[in-house]
Amino acid sequence: MWQRSLTFRAAAHKSFGRSSSRLVEASVPSSSHAAYPFATRWLSSSPVASLQKCASTGNWKSALNILAELDQRGETDAEAYELAIEALGRDHKFEAMEMLMNTMKNDGVVATSTTVDMLVQAHMAHTNGLKIIQVVTDRLRENNPVSLPAFQAAMGECSTLGKVEYPETMLQLLRDTPNCATPLSADEYAALIRCFGVCKRSDLSMHALHLMEEKGIEGTVDVYTQLIRAHISVGACVGRSCLSLILLCAVNQALHVFSLCDRRGVVLGENIYAATIGKLCDKKGFWLATELFATMDAKGVHASHYCMAKMILAYIRTNNPEAAHAMWARIRDHDRPATIATYMGIMHDCVVTGEMDILLDVFSQMQLRHEKLPNVAYSFAIRGMGRQGDTRGALELMETFVDTFGPPIDATTYIAVFNALARSPA
């Protein structure tokens, strides 16, 4: 037991330097105790009660003295270590906390989940993400309980690092431990699924879902939302040449999750519908976008301006101009005006697809709803008037542009005017 007391002495020397010399001597049974009545006073009462008081006040010196005395008597346990580590944490002695944790491990004492939480908080304060992951992974490997906040913290660090090997190791440990001491809930599995999505490994996200279901945990809105995001994020790093693979694999998997939610009566939020519809439109899956929107609309999920703007493009591309105009009318007649960015997105799509009626109506609505418009909005409107043969209107709008912003410096505005003049019957 004397050797373990020496461990406390070494930890104190390394962490606190010269200021800890009295603490070190106080942990050694000798006549020097009389010179330090403060430590003796702590030891005269119940050690646990004394440690609790040290922990609440951050009196780490006395806490280590008491711990050393308990160690010499062979009476140290997880609770004593926990209280000593708490005392160190209150005074931000983080290096000493780590050393004391290592001492616990060497002595075969299993730290409580509360002790681990304190160490995780210390690493968070020092932005030591890898150490947080290591602490939680080691606990899972040894099948010692991990608090749910600590697990969530590890998942957050894994997502920040974006390296799949860390969450994959945790998933494997959870799979290989049937009677896991850490009872995860759907929230923790949602965080794990999100982490795999950040790492562009939607396949592992599916594995996490299957493991969750095998353990009898029901999926939540957050679980399915993160699973869909994991699938639609795969296409973000895939080139145009792999478009067919994206549509057949990642997007189809996302739509499969939507179908799964329909069968289980889970109603997802508008944000994930909008994100998926946006991704489908980006990848030219316009028909699939219209189908998904119809499902969302039937559920009574209120579409955002962004989502409806994407549907205008989807309906135009699927040769359904009536639906496109109806969708624009929903945006136009909404009590809350759309943002300029939304209006500009619609105008851009209309320019690309040649839908000039909606484009000019959007421009008129922008003038009513917003005091100042971007330069490019005028360029789009001039182009729209020119394509409709309204040369006079295009020239008048050009004059308004010059009066407001000065002569254009963007060649596209001049090109739009020239095209309008070229279409003039006169």
CSV table of C-alpha atoms in Angstrom, one decimal:
chain,number,residue,atom,x,y,z
A,1,MET,CA,0.0,0.0,0.0
A,2,TRP,CA,2.9,2.3,0.6
A,3,GLN,CA,3.7,2.3,-3.1
A,4,ARG,CA,0.3,3.6,-3.9
A,5,SER,CA,0.8,6.5,-1.5
A,6,LEU,CA,4.0,7.3,-3.3
A,7,THR,CA,1.8,7.6,-6.5
A,8,PHE,CA,-0.1,10.4,-4.9
A,9,ARG,CA,3.1,12.1,-3.8
A,10,ALA,CA,4.5,11.9,-7.4
A,11,ALA,CA,1.2,13.3,-8.8
A,12,ALA,CA,1.3,16.2,-6.4
A,13,HIS,CA,5.0,17.0,-7.1
A,14,LYS,CA,4.4,16.9,-10.9
A,15,SER,CA,1.2,18.9,-10.9
A,16,PHE,CA,1.7,21.4,-8.2
A,17,GLY,CA,5.4,21.9,-7.9
A,18,ARG,CA,6.8,23.5,-4.8
A,19,SER,CA,3.5,24.6,-3.5
A,20,SER,CA,2.5,21.0,-2.9
A,21,SER,CA,5.5,20.1,-0.6
A,22,ARG,CA,3.4,20.3,2.6
A,23,LEU,CA,0.7,18.2,1.0
A,24,VAL,CA,3.2,15.5,0.1
A,25,GLU,CA,4.7,15.4,3.6
A,26,ALA,CA,1.2,15.3,5.1
A,27,SER,CA,0.5,12.1,3.2
A,28,VAL,CA,3.5,10.4,4.9
A,29,PRO,CA,2.9,9.0,8.4
A,30,SER,CA,5.5,10.8,10.5
A,31,SER,CA,5.8,13.4,13.3
A,32,SER,CA,5.4,16.2,10.7
A,33,HIS,CA,1.6,15.8,10.9
A,34,ALA,CA,1.7,17.9,14.1
A,35,ALA,CA,3.0,20.9,12.2
A,36,TYR,CA,0.0,20.9,9.9
A,37,PRO,CA,-3.1,20.8,12.1
A,38,PHE,CA,-5.4,21.7,9.1
A,39,ALA,CA,-4.9,18.3,7.5
A,40,THR,CA,-5.1,16.6,10.8
A,41,ARG,CA,-8.4,18.3,11.5
A,42,TRP,CA,-9.9,16.9,8.3
A,43,LEU,CA,-8.7,13.4,9.2
A,44,SER,CA,-10.2,13.6,12.7
A,45,SER,CA,-13.7,13.3,11.3
A,46,SER,CA,-15.3,10.8,8.9
A,47,PRO,CA,-13.0,10.5,5.8
A,48,VAL,CA,-16.0,10.5,3.4
A,49,ALA,CA,-17.6,13.5,5.0
A,50,SER,CA,-14.2,15.3,5.0
A,51,LEU,CA,-13.7,14.5,1.3
A,52,GLN,CA,-17.2,15.7,0.5
A,53,LYS,CA,-16.4,19.0,2.1
A,54,CYS,CA,-13.1,19.2,0.2
A,55,ALA,CA,-15.0,18.4,-3.0
A,56,SER,CA,-17.6,21.1,-2.5
A,57,THR,CA,-15.0,23.8,-1.7
A,58,GLY,CA,-12.2,22.8,-4.1
A,59,ASN,CA,-9.7,22.1,-1.3
A,60,TRP,CA,-7.7,19.7,-3.3
A,61,LYS,CA,-4.7,19.7,-1.0
A,62,SER,CA,-6.6,18.4,2.0
A,63,ALA,CA,-8.4,16.0,-0.4
A,64,LEU,CA,-5.2,14.4,-1.5
A,65,ASN,CA,-4.0,14.2,2.1
A,66,ILE,CA,-7.1,12.3,3.1
A,67,LEU,CA,-6.8,10.1,0.0
A,68,ALA,CA,-3.2,9.2,0.8
A,69,GLU,CA,-4.2,8.3,4.4
A,70,LEU,CA,-7.0,6.1,3.1
A,71,ASP,CA,-4.6,4.5,0.6
A,72,GLN,CA,-2.2,3.6,3.3
A,73,ARG,CA,-4.9,1.9,5.2
A,74,GLY,CA,-6.2,0.1,2.1
A,75,GLU,CA,-9.5,1.9,2.3
A,76,THR,CA,-9.6,3.8,-1.0
A,77,ASP,CA,-12.6,3.2,-3.2
A,78,ALA,CA,-14.3,4.7,-6.3
A,79,GLU,CA,-16.2,7.2,-4.1
A,80,ALA,CA,-13.1,8.5,-2.4
A,81,TYR,CA,-11.4,9.0,-5.8
A,82,GLU,CA,-14.5,10.7,-7.2
A,83,LEU,CA,-14.5,13.3,-4.4
A,84,ALA,CA,-10.8,13.9,-4.7
A,85,ILE,CA,-11.1,14.4,-8.4
A,86,GLU,CA,-14.0,16.7,-7.9
A,87,ALA,CA,-11.9,18.8,-5.6
A,88,LEU,CA,-9.1,19.0,-8.2
A,89,GLY,CA,-11.6,19.9,-10.9
A,90,ARG,CA,-13.0,22.8,-8.9
A,91,ASP,CA,-9.6,24.4,-8.8
A,92,HIS,CA,-8.9,23.5,-12.5
A,93,LYS,CA,-6.1,21.0,-11.7
A,94,PHE,CA,-6.8,19.0,-14.8
A,95,GLU,CA,-3.5,17.4,-15.3
A,96,ALA,CA,-3.7,16.0,-11.7
A,97,MET,CA,-7.2,14.8,-12.4
A,98,GLU,CA,-5.8,12.7,-15.3
A,99,MET,CA,-3.0,11.3,-13.2
A,100,LEU,CA,-5.4,10.4,-10.4
A,101,MET,CA,-7.6,8.6,-12.9
A,102,ASN,CA,-4.5,6.6,-14.1
A,103,THR,CA,-3.8,5.8,-10.5
A,104,MET,CA,-7.3,4.4,-10.1
A,105,LYS,CA,-6.9,2.2,-13.1
A,106,ASN,CA,-3.5,0.9,-11.9
A,107,ASP,CA,-5.1,0.1,-8.6
A,108,GLY,CA,-8.0,-1.8,-10.2
A,109,VAL,CA,-10.6,0.7,-9.0
A,110,VAL,CA,-13.4,1.3,-11.5
A,111,ALA,CA,-14.3,5.0,-11.8
A,112,THR,CA,-17.9,6.0,-11.4
A,113,SER,CA,-19.7,7.5,-14.3
A,114,THR,CA,-19.8,10.8,-12.4
A,115,THR,CA,-16.0,10.7,-12.1
A,116,VAL,CA,-15.8,10.2,-15.9
A,117,ASP,CA,-18.2,13.1,-16.4
A,118,MET,CA,-15.9,15.4,-14.5
A,119,LEU,CA,-12.9,14.3,-16.6
A,120,VAL,CA,-14.9,14.8,-19.8
A,121,GLN,CA,-15.8,18.3,-18.7
A,122,ALA,CA,-12.2,19.0,-18.0
A,123,HIS,CA,-11.2,17.9,-21.5
A,124,MET,CA,-14.1,19.9,-23.0
A,125,ALA,CA,-12.8,23.0,-21.2
A,126,HIS,CA,-9.4,22.4,-22.8
A,127,THR,CA,-10.9,21.4,-26.2
A,128,ASN,CA,-9.2,18.0,-26.0
A,129,GLY,CA,-11.7,16.2,-28.3
A,130,LEU,CA,-9.5,13.2,-28.9
A,131,LYS,CA,-9.2,12.6,-25.1
A,132,ILE,CA,-13.0,12.7,-24.7
A,133,ILE,CA,-13.4,10.1,-27.4
A,134,GLN,CA,-10.7,8.0,-25.9
A,135,VAL,CA,-12.2,8.1,-22.4
A,136,VAL,CA,-15.7,7.1,-23.7
A,137,THR,CA,-14.3,4.4,-26.0
A,138,ASP,CA,-12.2,2.9,-23.1
A,139,ARG,CA,-15.3,2.8,-20.9
A,140,LEU,CA,-17.3,1.0,-23.6
A,141,ARG,CA,-14.5,-1.4,-24.3
A,142,GLU,CA,-14.3,-2.3,-20.6
A,143,ASN,CA,-18.2,-2.3,-20.4
A,144,ASN,CA,-18.2,0.2,-17.6
A,145,PRO,CA,-21.2,2.6,-17.5
A,146,VAL,CA,-20.9,5.9,-19.5
A,147,SER,CA,-23.4,8.7,-18.8
A,148,LEU,CA,-25.5,9.8,-21.7
A,149,PRO,CA,-24.1,13.4,-21.7
A,150,ALA,CA,-20.6,12.0,-21.9
A,151,PHE,CA,-21.6,9.8,-24.8
A,152,GLN,CA,-23.2,12.7,-26.5
A,153,ALA,CA,-20.0,14.8,-25.9
A,154,ALA,CA,-18.0,12.1,-27.6
A,155,MET,CA,-20.3,12.0,-30.6
A,156,GLY,CA,-20.1,15.7,-30.9
A,157,GLU,CA,-16.3,15.5,-31.0
A,158,CYS,CA,-16.4,12.7,-33.5
A,159,SER,CA,-18.6,14.8,-35.8
A,160,THR,CA,-16.2,17.7,-35.4
A,161,LEU,CA,-13.2,15.6,-36.4
A,162,GLY,CA,-15.1,13.9,-39.2
A,163,LYS,CA,-13.0,10.7,-38.9
A,164,VAL,CA,-15.1,7.6,-39.2
A,165,GLU,CA,-12.8,5.3,-37.4
A,166,TYR,CA,-13.8,6.7,-34.0
A,167,PRO,CA,-17.6,6.3,-34.2
A,168,GLU,CA,-17.1,3.0,-36.1
A,169,THR,CA,-15.1,1.6,-33.2
A,170,MET,CA,-17.9,2.6,-30.8
A,171,LEU,CA,-20.5,1.0,-33.0
A,172,GLN,CA,-18.5,-2.2,-33.1
A,173,LEU,CA,-18.1,-2.2,-29.3
A,174,LEU,CA,-21.9,-1.7,-28.8
A,175,ARG,CA,-22.6,-4.5,-31.3
A,176,ASP,CA,-20.1,-6.9,-29.5
A,177,THR,CA,-21.5,-6.2,-26.0
A,178,PRO,CA,-24.9,-7.7,-25.7
A,179,ASN,CA,-25.3,-6.7,-22.0
A,180,CYS,CA,-23.9,-3.2,-22.4
A,181,ALA,CA,-23.6,-1.3,-19.1
A,182,THR,CA,-24.5,1.9,-20.9
A,183,PRO,CA,-28.2,1.8,-21.8
A,184,LEU,CA,-28.3,4.2,-24.8
A,185,SER,CA,-31.6,5.8,-25.9
A,186,ALA,CA,-32.8,6.8,-29.3
A,187,ASP,CA,-31.2,10.2,-28.8
A,188,GLU,CA,-27.7,8.7,-28.5
A,189,TYR,CA,-28.3,6.6,-31.6
A,190,ALA,CA,-29.5,9.7,-33.4
A,191,ALA,CA,-26.2,11.3,-32.5
A,192,LEU,CA,-24.3,8.3,-33.7
A,193,ILE,CA,-26.2,8.2,-37.0
A,194,ARG,CA,-25.6,11.9,-37.5
A,195,CYS,CA,-21.8,11.4,-36.9
A,196,PHE,CA,-21.7,8.7,-39.6
A,197,GLY,CA,-23.6,11.1,-41.9
A,198,VAL,CA,-20.9,13.8,-41.3
A,199,CYS,CA,-18.3,11.2,-42.2
A,200,LYS,CA,-20.2,10.4,-45.4
A,201,ARG,CA,-20.8,6.8,-44.3
A,202,SER,CA,-24.5,6.4,-44.7
A,203,ASP,CA,-24.0,2.6,-44.8
A,204,LEU,CA,-22.8,2.7,-41.2
A,205,SER,CA,-25.8,4.9,-40.3
A,206,MET,CA,-28.0,2.1,-41.4
A,207,HIS,CA,-26.0,-0.4,-39.3
A,208,ALA,CA,-26.5,1.9,-36.3
A,209,LEU,CA,-30.3,1.9,-37.0
A,210,HIS,CA,-30.4,-1.9,-37.3
A,211,LEU,CA,-28.5,-2.2,-34.0
A,212,MET,CA,-30.9,0.2,-32.3
A,213,GLU,CA,-33.9,-1.8,-33.5
A,214,GLU,CA,-32.3,-5.1,-32.4
A,215,LYS,CA,-32.0,-3.7,-28.9
A,216,GLY,CA,-35.7,-2.9,-29.0
A,217,ILE,CA,-35.4,0.8,-29.1
A,218,GLU,CA,-38.0,2.6,-31.2
A,219,GLY,CA,-36.9,5.2,-33.7
A,220,THR,CA,-37.8,8.8,-33.2
A,221,VAL,CA,-38.2,11.8,-35.5
A,222,ASP,CA,-34.6,12.8,-34.8
A,223,VAL,CA,-33.3,9.3,-35.6
A,224,TYR,CA,-35.0,9.1,-39.0
A,225,THR,CA,-34.2,12.8,-39.8
A,226,GLN,CA,-30.5,12.2,-39.1
A,227,LEU,CA,-30.6,8.9,-41.2
A,228,ILE,CA,-32.1,10.8,-44.2
A,229,ARG,CA,-29.5,13.5,-43.9
A,230,ALA,CA,-26.8,10.9,-43.8
A,231,HIS,CA,-28.1,9.5,-47.1
A,232,ILE,CA,-28.6,12.8,-49.0
A,233,SER,CA,-25.3,14.2,-47.8
A,234,VAL,CA,-23.5,11.4,-49.8
A,235,GLY,CA,-24.1,13.1,-53.1
A,236,ALA,CA,-22.4,16.3,-51.8
A,237,CYS,CA,-19.0,14.9,-52.7
A,238,VAL,CA,-19.9,12.9,-55.8
A,239,GLY,CA,-19.3,14.2,-59.3
A,240,ARG,CA,-21.7,14.5,-62.2
A,241,SER,CA,-20.5,11.3,-63.7
A,242,CYS,CA,-21.9,9.3,-60.7
A,243,LEU,CA,-25.3,10.9,-60.9
A,244,SER,CA,-27.1,7.6,-61.7
A,245,LEU,CA,-25.4,5.9,-58.8
A,246,ILE,CA,-26.5,8.7,-56.5
A,247,LEU,CA,-30.1,8.5,-57.6
A,248,LEU,CA,-30.2,4.7,-57.4
A,249,CYS,CA,-28.4,4.4,-54.0
A,250,ALA,CA,-28.3,7.4,-51.7
A,251,VAL,CA,-31.5,9.1,-52.7
A,252,ASN,CA,-33.4,5.9,-53.0
A,253,GLN,CA,-32.3,5.0,-49.5
A,254,ALA,CA,-33.5,8.4,-48.2
A,255,LEU,CA,-36.8,7.8,-49.9
A,256,HIS,CA,-37.0,4.4,-48.4
A,257,VAL,CA,-36.6,5.9,-44.9
A,258,PHE,CA,-39.5,8.3,-45.7
A,259,SER,CA,-41.6,5.2,-46.7
A,260,LEU,CA,-40.6,3.5,-43.5
A,261,CYS,CA,-41.8,6.5,-41.5
A,262,ASP,CA,-45.1,6.5,-43.3
A,263,ARG,CA,-45.6,2.8,-42.4
A,264,ARG,CA,-44.8,3.5,-38.8
A,265,GLY,CA,-46.9,6.6,-38.5
A,266,VAL,CA,-43.9,8.9,-37.9
A,267,VAL,CA,-44.4,12.5,-39.2
A,268,LEU,CA,-41.1,14.1,-40.0
A,269,GLY,CA,-40.4,17.8,-39.9
A,270,GLU,CA,-40.6,20.2,-42.9
A,271,ASN,CA,-36.9,20.9,-42.7
A,272,ILE,CA,-35.9,17.3,-43.7
A,273,TYR,CA,-38.5,17.3,-46.5
A,274,ALA,CA,-37.2,20.6,-47.8
A,275,ALA,CA,-33.6,19.4,-47.6
A,276,THR,CA,-34.4,16.2,-49.5
A,277,ILE,CA,-36.4,18.0,-52.2
A,278,GLY,CA,-33.6,20.5,-52.6
A,279,LYS,CA,-31.1,17.7,-53.1
A,280,LEU,CA,-33.4,15.9,-55.6
A,281,CYS,CA,-33.7,19.1,-57.6
A,282,ASP,CA,-30.0,19.6,-57.5
A,283,LYS,CA,-29.5,16.1,-58.9
A,284,LYS,CA,-32.3,16.4,-61.4
A,285,GLY,CA,-34.7,14.1,-59.6
A,286,PHE,CA,-37.6,16.4,-60.3
A,287,TRP,CA,-40.3,13.7,-60.6
A,288,LEU,CA,-39.2,12.2,-57.3
A,289,ALA,CA,-39.3,15.7,-55.7
A,290,THR,CA,-42.9,16.2,-56.8
A,291,GLU,CA,-43.9,12.8,-55.4
A,292,LEU,CA,-42.2,13.5,-52.0
A,293,PHE,CA,-43.8,17.0,-51.9
A,294,ALA,CA,-47.3,15.5,-52.5
A,295,THR,CA,-46.7,13.1,-49.6
A,296,MET,CA,-45.6,16.0,-47.4
A,297,ASP,CA,-48.6,18.1,-48.4
A,298,ALA,CA,-51.0,15.3,-47.7
A,299,LYS,CA,-49.7,15.0,-44.2
A,300,GLY,CA,-50.5,18.7,-43.5
A,301,VAL,CA,-46.8,19.7,-43.1
A,302,HIS,CA,-46.5,23.4,-44.0
A,303,ALA,CA,-43.9,24.0,-46.6
A,304,SER,CA,-41.4,26.8,-46.2
A,305,HIS,CA,-40.7,29.4,-48.9
A,306,TYR,CA,-37.5,27.6,-49.8
A,307,CYS,CA,-39.3,24.3,-50.3
A,308,MET,CA,-42.0,25.8,-52.4
A,309,ALA,CA,-39.4,27.7,-54.5
A,310,LYS,CA,-37.7,24.3,-55.2
A,311,MET,CA,-41.1,22.9,-56.2
A,312,ILE,CA,-41.6,25.6,-58.8
A,313,LEU,CA,-38.5,24.3,-60.5
A,314,ALA,CA,-39.6,20.7,-60.1
A,315,TYR,CA,-43.0,21.4,-61.7
A,316,ILE,CA,-41.5,23.3,-64.5
A,317,ARG,CA,-39.1,20.6,-65.3
A,318,THR,CA,-41.8,17.9,-65.2
A,319,ASN,CA,-43.9,20.0,-67.7
A,320,ASN,CA,-46.5,21.0,-65.2
A,321,PRO,CA,-46.7,24.8,-65.5
A,322,GLU,CA,-50.1,25.0,-63.8
A,323,ALA,CA,-48.7,23.5,-60.6
A,324,ALA,CA,-45.7,25.8,-60.9
A,325,HIS,CA,-47.9,28.9,-61.1
A,326,ALA,CA,-50.0,27.6,-58.2
A,327,MET,CA,-46.9,27.1,-56.1
A,328,TRP,CA,-45.7,30.6,-56.9
A,329,ALA,CA,-49.2,31.9,-55.9
A,330,ARG,CA,-48.8,30.2,-52.5
A,331,ILE,CA,-45.5,32.1,-52.0
A,332,ARG,CA,-46.9,35.4,-53.3
A,333,ASP,CA,-50.0,35.3,-51.2
A,334,HIS,CA,-48.3,34.3,-48.0
A,335,ASP,CA,-48.7,36.7,-45.1
A,336,ARG,CA,-44.9,36.7,-44.5
A,337,PRO,CA,-42.9,37.9,-47.5
A,338,ALA,CA,-40.2,35.6,-48.8
A,339,THR,CA,-36.5,36.6,-48.5
A,340,ILE,CA,-34.7,38.3,-51.3
A,341,ALA,CA,-32.6,35.2,-51.6
A,342,THR,CA,-35.7,33.1,-52.2
A,343,TYR,CA,-37.0,35.4,-54.8
A,344,MET,CA,-33.7,35.5,-56.6
A,345,GLY,CA,-33.5,31.7,-56.5
A,346,ILE,CA,-36.9,31.5,-58.2
A,347,MET,CA,-35.9,34.1,-60.8
A,348,HIS,CA,-32.7,32.3,-61.6
A,349,ASP,CA,-34.6,29.0,-62.1
A,350,CYS,CA,-37.1,30.8,-64.3
A,351,VAL,CA,-34.3,32.2,-66.5
A,352,VAL,CA,-32.7,28.8,-66.9
A,353,THR,CA,-36.0,27.1,-67.7
A,354,GLY,CA,-37.5,30.0,-69.8
A,355,GLU,CA,-40.5,30.6,-67.5
A,356,MET,CA,-40.8,34.3,-68.0
A,357,ASP,CA,-44.3,34.9,-66.7
A,358,ILE,CA,-43.4,33.7,-63.2
A,359,LEU,CA,-40.0,35.6,-63.4
A,360,LEU,CA,-41.6,38.9,-64.1
A,361,ASP,CA,-44.3,38.4,-61.5
A,362,VAL,CA,-41.6,37.6,-59.0
A,363,PHE,CA,-39.8,40.8,-59.9
A,364,SER,CA,-43.0,42.8,-59.4
A,365,GLN,CA,-43.6,41.2,-56.0
A,366,MET,CA,-40.0,42.0,-55.0
A,367,GLN,CA,-40.6,45.6,-55.8
A,368,LEU,CA,-43.7,45.6,-53.6
A,369,ARG,CA,-42.1,43.8,-50.7
A,370,HIS,CA,-38.6,45.1,-50.6
A,371,GLU,CA,-37.3,48.6,-50.9
A,372,LYS,CA,-33.9,47.8,-52.4
A,373,LEU,CA,-33.3,45.0,-54.9
A,374,PRO,CA,-30.0,43.4,-56.1
A,375,ASN,CA,-28.6,44.6,-59.4
A,376,VAL,CA,-29.0,41.1,-60.9
A,377,ALA,CA,-32.7,41.2,-60.3
A,378,TYR,CA,-33.0,44.0,-62.8
A,379,SER,CA,-30.8,42.0,-65.2
A,380,PHE,CA,-33.2,39.0,-64.9
A,381,ALA,CA,-36.3,41.2,-65.4
A,382,ILE,CA,-34.8,43.0,-68.4
A,383,ARG,CA,-34.0,39.6,-69.9
A,384,GLY,CA,-37.6,38.4,-69.2
A,385,MET,CA,-39.1,41.4,-70.8
A,386,GLY,CA,-36.9,41.1,-73.8
A,387,ARG,CA,-37.9,37.4,-74.3
A,388,GLN,CA,-41.5,38.4,-74.2
A,389,GLY,CA,-41.0,41.1,-76.8
A,390,ASP,CA,-41.6,44.0,-74.4
A,391,THR,CA,-38.7,46.1,-75.7
A,392,ARG,CA,-40.1,49.3,-74.3
A,393,GLY,CA,-40.5,47.9,-70.9
A,394,ALA,CA,-36.9,46.5,-71.0
A,395,LEU,CA,-35.5,49.9,-72.0
A,396,GLU,CA,-37.5,51.7,-69.3
A,397,LEU,CA,-36.3,49.2,-66.7
A,398,MET,CA,-32.7,49.8,-67.9
A,399,GLU,CA,-33.2,53.5,-67.4
A,400,THR,CA,-34.4,52.9,-63.9
A,401,PHE,CA,-31.4,50.7,-63.2
A,402,VAL,CA,-29.0,53.4,-64.4
A,403,ASP,CA,-30.8,56.0,-62.3
A,404,THR,CA,-30.6,53.8,-59.2
A,405,PHE,CA,-27.2,52.1,-59.5
A,406,GLY,CA,-25.4,54.0,-62.3
A,407,PRO,CA,-24.2,52.4,-65.5
A,408,PRO,CA,-24.0,48.6,-65.2
A,409,ILE,CA,-20.5,47.1,-64.9
A,410,ASP,CA,-21.9,43.6,-65.5
A,411,ALA,CA,-21.9,42.6,-69.2
A,412,THR,CA,-25.0,40.4,-68.7
A,413,THR,CA,-27.2,43.5,-68.2
A,414,TYR,CA,-26.1,45.0,-71.6
A,415,ILE,CA,-26.6,41.6,-73.2
A,416,ALA,CA,-30.1,41.4,-71.9
A,417,VAL,CA,-30.9,44.9,-73.4
A,418,PHE,CA,-29.3,44.0,-76.7
A,419,ASN,CA,-31.4,40.8,-76.9
A,420,ALA,CA,-34.5,42.8,-76.1
A,421,LEU,CA,-33.7,45.2,-79.0
A,422,ALA,CA,-33.0,42.3,-81.3
A,423,ARG,CA,-36.5,41.0,-80.6
A,424,SER,CA,-38.1,44.3,-81.3
A,425,PRO,CA,-40.5,44.2,-84.2
A,426,ALA,CA,-39.6,47.8,-85.2
